[in-house]
XYZ file of C-alpha atoms in Angstrom:
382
model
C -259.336 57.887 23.214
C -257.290 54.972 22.826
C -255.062 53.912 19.798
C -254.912 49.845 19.782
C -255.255 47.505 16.716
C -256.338 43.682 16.820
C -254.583 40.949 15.087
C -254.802 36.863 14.275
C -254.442 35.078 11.811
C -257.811 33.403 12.063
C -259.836 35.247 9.633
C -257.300 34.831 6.883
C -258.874 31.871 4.558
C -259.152 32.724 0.848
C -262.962 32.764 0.897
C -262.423 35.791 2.792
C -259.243 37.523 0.667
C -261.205 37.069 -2.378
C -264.097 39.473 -1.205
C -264.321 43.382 -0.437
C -266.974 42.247 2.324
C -268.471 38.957 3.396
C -271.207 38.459 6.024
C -272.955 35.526 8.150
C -274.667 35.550 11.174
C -271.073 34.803 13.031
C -268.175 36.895 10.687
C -267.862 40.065 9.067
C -264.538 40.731 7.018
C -264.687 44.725 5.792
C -261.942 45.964 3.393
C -261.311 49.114 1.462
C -263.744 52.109 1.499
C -266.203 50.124 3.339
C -267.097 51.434 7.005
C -268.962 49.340 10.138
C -272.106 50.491 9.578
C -274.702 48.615 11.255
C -273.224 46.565 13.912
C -276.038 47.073 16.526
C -278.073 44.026 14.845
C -275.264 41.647 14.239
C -275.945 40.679 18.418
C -273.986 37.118 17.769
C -271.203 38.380 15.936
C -268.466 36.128 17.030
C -265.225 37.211 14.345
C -265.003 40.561 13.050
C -262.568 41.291 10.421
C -261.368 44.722 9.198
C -258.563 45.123 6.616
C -257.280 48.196 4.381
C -260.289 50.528 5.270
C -259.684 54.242 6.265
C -262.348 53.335 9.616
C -260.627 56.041 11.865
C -262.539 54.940 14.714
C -264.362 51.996 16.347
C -267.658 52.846 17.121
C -269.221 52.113 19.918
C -271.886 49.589 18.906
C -268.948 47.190 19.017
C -268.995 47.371 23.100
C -272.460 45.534 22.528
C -271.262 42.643 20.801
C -271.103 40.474 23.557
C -270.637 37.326 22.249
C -267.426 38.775 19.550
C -264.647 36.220 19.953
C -261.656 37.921 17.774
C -261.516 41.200 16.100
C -258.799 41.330 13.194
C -257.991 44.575 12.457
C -254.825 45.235 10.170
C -254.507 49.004 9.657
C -252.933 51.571 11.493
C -253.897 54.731 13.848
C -257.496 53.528 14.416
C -259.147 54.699 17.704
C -261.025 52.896 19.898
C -263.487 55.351 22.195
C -261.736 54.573 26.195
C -263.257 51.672 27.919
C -264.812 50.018 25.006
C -262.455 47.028 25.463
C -263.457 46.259 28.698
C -266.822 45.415 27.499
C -265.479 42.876 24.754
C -265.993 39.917 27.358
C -265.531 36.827 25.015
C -262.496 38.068 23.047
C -259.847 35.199 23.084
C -257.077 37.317 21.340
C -255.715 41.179 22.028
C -253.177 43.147 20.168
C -253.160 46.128 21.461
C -251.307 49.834 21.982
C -252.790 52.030 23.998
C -251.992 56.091 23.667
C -249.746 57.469 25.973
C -252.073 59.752 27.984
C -252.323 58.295 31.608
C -256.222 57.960 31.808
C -256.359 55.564 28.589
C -253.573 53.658 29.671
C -255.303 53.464 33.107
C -258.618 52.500 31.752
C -256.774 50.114 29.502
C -255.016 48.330 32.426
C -258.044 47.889 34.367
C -260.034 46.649 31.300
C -258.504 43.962 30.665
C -259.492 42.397 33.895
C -262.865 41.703 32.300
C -261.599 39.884 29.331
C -261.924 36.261 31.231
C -261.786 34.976 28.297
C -258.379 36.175 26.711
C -255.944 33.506 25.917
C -253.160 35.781 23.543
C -252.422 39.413 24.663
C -249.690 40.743 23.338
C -249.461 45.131 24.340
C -246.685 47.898 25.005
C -247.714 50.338 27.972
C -245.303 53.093 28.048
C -244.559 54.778 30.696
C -246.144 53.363 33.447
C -245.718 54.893 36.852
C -246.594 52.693 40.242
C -250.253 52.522 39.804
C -250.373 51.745 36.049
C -248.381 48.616 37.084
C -250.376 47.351 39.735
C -253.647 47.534 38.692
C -251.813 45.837 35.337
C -250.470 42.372 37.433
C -254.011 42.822 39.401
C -255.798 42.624 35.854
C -252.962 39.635 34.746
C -254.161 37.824 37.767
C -257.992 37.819 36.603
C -256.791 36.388 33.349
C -257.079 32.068 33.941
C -257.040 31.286 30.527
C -254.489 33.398 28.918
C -251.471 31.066 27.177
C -249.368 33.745 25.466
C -248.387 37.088 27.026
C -246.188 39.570 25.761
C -246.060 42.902 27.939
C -243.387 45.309 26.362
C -242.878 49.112 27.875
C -240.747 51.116 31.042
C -241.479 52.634 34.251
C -240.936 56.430 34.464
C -240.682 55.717 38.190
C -238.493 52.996 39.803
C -239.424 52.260 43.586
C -237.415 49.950 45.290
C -238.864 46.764 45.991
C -242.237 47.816 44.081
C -242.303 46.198 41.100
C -241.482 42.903 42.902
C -244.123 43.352 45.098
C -246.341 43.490 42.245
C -244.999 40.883 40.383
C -244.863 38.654 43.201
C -248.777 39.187 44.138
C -250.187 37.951 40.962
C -250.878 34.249 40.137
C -250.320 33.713 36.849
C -252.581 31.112 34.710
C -251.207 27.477 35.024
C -252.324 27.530 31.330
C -249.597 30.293 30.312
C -247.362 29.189 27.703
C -245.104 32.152 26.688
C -244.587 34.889 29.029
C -242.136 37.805 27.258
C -241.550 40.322 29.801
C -239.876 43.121 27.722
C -240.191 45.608 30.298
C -237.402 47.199 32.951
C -235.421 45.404 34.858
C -237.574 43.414 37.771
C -235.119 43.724 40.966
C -235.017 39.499 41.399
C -237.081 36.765 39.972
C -240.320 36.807 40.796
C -241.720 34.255 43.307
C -245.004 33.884 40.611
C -241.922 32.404 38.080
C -242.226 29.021 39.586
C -242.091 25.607 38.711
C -245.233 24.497 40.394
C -247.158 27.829 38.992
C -245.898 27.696 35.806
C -246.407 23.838 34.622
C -246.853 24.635 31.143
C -244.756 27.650 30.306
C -242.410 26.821 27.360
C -241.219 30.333 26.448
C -239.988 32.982 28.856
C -237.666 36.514 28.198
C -237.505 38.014 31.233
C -234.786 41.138 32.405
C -234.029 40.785 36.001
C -231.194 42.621 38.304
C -230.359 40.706 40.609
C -230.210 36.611 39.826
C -228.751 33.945 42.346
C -229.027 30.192 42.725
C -232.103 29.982 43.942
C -233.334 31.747 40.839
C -231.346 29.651 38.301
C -232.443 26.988 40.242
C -236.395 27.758 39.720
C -235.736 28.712 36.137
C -234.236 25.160 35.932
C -237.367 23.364 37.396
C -239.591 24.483 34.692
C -240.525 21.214 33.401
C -241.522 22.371 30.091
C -238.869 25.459 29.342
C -237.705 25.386 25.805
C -236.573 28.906 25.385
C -235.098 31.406 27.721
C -234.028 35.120 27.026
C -232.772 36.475 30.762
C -230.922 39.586 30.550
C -229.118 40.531 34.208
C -226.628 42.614 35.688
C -225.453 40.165 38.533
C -222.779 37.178 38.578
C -225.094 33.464 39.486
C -223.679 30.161 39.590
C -225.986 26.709 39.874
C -224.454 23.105 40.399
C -226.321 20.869 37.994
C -226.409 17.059 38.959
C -225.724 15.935 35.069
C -228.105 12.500 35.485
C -231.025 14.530 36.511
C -230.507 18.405 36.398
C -232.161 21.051 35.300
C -233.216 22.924 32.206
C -234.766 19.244 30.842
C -236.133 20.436 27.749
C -234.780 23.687 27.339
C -233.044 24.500 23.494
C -232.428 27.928 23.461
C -230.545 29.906 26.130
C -229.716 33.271 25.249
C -227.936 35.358 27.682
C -227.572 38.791 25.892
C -225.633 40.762 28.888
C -223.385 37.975 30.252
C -220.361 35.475 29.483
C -221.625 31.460 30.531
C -219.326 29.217 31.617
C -219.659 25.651 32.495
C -216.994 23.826 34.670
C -216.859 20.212 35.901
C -217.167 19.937 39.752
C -216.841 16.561 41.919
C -218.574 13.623 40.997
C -220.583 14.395 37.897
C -221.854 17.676 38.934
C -221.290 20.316 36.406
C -221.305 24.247 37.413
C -223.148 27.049 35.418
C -222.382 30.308 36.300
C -223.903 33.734 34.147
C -220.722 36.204 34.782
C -221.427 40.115 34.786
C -217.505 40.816 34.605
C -217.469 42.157 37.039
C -217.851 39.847 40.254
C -215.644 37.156 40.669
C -217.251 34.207 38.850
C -214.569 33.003 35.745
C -211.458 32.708 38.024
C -212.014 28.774 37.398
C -212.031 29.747 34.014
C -208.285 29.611 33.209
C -206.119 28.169 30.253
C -206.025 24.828 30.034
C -205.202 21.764 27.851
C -206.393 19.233 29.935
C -208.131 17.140 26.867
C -208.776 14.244 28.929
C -211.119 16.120 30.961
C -212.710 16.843 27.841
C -213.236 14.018 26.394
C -214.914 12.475 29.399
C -216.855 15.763 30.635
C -220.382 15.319 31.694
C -223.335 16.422 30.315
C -225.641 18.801 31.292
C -229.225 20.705 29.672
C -229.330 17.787 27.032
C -231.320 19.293 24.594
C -229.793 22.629 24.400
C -229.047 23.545 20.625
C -228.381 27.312 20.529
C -226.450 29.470 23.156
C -226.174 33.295 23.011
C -223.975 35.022 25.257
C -221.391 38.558 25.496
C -218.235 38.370 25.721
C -216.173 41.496 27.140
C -212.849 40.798 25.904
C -211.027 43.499 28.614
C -212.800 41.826 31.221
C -212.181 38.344 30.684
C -208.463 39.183 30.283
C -208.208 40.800 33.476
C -209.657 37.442 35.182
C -207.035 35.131 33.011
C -209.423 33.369 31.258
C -210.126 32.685 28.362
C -212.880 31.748 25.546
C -210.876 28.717 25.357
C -212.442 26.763 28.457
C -216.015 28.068 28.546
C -216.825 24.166 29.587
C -219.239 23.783 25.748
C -218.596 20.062 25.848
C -220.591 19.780 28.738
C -223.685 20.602 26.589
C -224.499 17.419 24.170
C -226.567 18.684 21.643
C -225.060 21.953 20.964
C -225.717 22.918 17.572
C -225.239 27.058 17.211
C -223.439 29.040 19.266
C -223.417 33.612 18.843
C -220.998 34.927 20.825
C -221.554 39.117 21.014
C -217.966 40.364 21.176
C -217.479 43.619 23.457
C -213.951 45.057 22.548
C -213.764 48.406 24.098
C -210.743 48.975 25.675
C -209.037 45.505 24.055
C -206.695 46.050 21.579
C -207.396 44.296 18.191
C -205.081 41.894 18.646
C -206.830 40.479 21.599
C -209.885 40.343 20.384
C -208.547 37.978 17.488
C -207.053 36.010 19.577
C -210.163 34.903 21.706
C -212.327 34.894 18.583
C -210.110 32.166 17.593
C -210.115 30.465 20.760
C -213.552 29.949 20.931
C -213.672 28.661 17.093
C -211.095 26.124 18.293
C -213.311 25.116 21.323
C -216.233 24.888 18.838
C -214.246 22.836 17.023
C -213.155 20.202 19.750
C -216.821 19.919 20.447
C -220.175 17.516 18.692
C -221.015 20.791 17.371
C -217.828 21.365 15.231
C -217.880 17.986 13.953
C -221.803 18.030 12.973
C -221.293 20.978 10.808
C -223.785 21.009 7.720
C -223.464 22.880 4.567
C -226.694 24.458 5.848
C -225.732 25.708 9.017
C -223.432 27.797 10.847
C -221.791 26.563 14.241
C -220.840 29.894 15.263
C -221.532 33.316 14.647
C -219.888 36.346 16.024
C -220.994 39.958 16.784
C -219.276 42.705 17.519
């Protein structure tokens, strides 16, 4: 058996919240003590809805419903016999948990090959082990209309090199939108993350180990990129050419596990490098004054409006920098900045101290002087 639940918003009109059931030839919407009786006839069923009914289990007649286009289903712990998705050909949207026995979740993974049709799957697979994950990116592949995918879970086993060679097999849709990869660390980007794949993605989270130029550099390229999560472990620096670089429409950049730091190269180039703190990438990153500079730095990603990044106060010490020259006035429209403070090992007095360099560095830039009575510049963790 296999525990999964359906959701959209589609079904959710007030001629439909108004009734305990309401029927055409094309929609059912079932709430409270009502059950799914008598499916087999409804053969053209295209939107199913299900909502606040104790239905422990789909039954099977809904495997038949060829033509069914969305199920909504909003309650919990409802099973689904295994394989029964697979034969929902023309559903467009999937929310779904499988259980955590291996032959569901394999059946699972291999159903959704069949759903040509799906354009919004959004599922947590945990654990998957080797196989799970490539007949998963095999069943991705299959998928040419899908536009928003959200794949959460872990790997109980971690081969080297094997979940890039998975990742880098599939070709994802050209249509894809938003791809949120909340899932173990990949071991580099994968060559499927591409500019010339991915014309239309606008959203990606992605946690990858080991990031280098060439990486940033395809991240940059995505023509359409408006919001980027990347988690890594490694130090990455990419020159940006500030008349025509990259990250063209990106606004969000958050950067949960690393310090960014932006520094002004020759010409009008302007360097970006994610730090780890450990390698050495902030040693450019020192004290300085040098307000001139400032005042005529270029700019770079000109449509970025919030940065997120960590700050390991110990670390950043022990390199002489300082949140005081993280290079923000390179970044135009800069409008919130949340700076996650790590103080182990730093004495309090420390941490104040760069907490109160960065304000000031807020300050000197567009984003200190923009501040509304709505808004907040900059926000600090700990």
């Amino acid at each position: 058996m296999t525990w999964f639940a359906y959701h959209s918003g589609m079904l959710e009109h007030s001629h439909l919240d108004n009734n305990n059931n309401f029927e055409t030839p094309h929609v059912r919407f079932t709430e409270g003590y009502y059950g799914l009786e008598d499916l087999g006839p409804l053969v053209h069923l295209r939107y199913l809805g299900i909502r606040d009914t104790r239905v422990g289990e789909l039954p099977e007649e809904i495997g038949a419903l060829k033509f069914l286009q969305l199920v909504c289903l909003r309650a919990w712990r409802v099973r689904a016999p295994d394989g029964i998705i697979g034969k929902l050909t023309s559903l467009e949207e999937l929310q779904a948990f499988p259980h955590y026995n291996d032959r569901s979740k394999g059946l699972f993974v291999k159903d959704l090959g069949n759903l040509r049709e799906l354009r919004v799957l959004r599922t947590c697979i945990e654990p998957m082990d080797e196989s799970m994950q490539q007949d998963l990116v095999q069943s991705l592949g299959i998928l040419n209309e899908i536009q928003h995918l959200t794949l959460k879970g872990f790997y109980t086993v971690m081969i080297p090199d094997s979940t890039n060679k998975a990742w880098d097999a599939v070709v994802l849709s050209r249509h894809l939108r938003h791809l949120l990869l909340g899932i173990n660390f990949i071991d580099s980007l994968p060559s499927c993350i591409d500019p010339s794949r991915l014309p239309s993605l606008t959203h990606l989270q992605i946690n990858v180990h080991d990031m280098d130029e060439h990486a940033l550099k395809s991240l940059g390229g995505l023509p359409e990129l408006r919001y980027l999560k990347l988690c890594t472990v490694s130090t990455a620096r990419l020159d940006i050419p500030a008349a025509d670089g990259g990250f063209p429409k990106l606004r969000s950049l958050l950067l949960p596990e690393s310090t960014v730091h932006f520094v002004r190269n020759e010409g009008s180039r302007v360097s970006l490098t994610i730090w780890n703190g450990y390698d050495d990438g902030m040693a450019s990153c020192s004290r300085t004054n040098k307000e001139e500079e400032r005042i005529t730095a270029p700019t770079v990603i000109p449509n970025l409006q919030e940065l997120q990044f960590k700050v390991d106060v110990r670390k950043l010490l022990k390199t002489n920098a300082s949140c005081d020259n993280l290079g923000l006035e390179h970044l135009p429209s800069l409008r919130k900045v949340i700076a996650d403070f790590y103080c182990r090992d730093a004495f309090a007095v420390e941490v104040e101290k760069e907490e109160a360099a960065l304000r000031h560095t807020i300050c000197r830039t567009e984003t200190g002087y923009q501040r509304g009575g709505e808004w907040e510049p900059l926000k600090i963790l700990r």
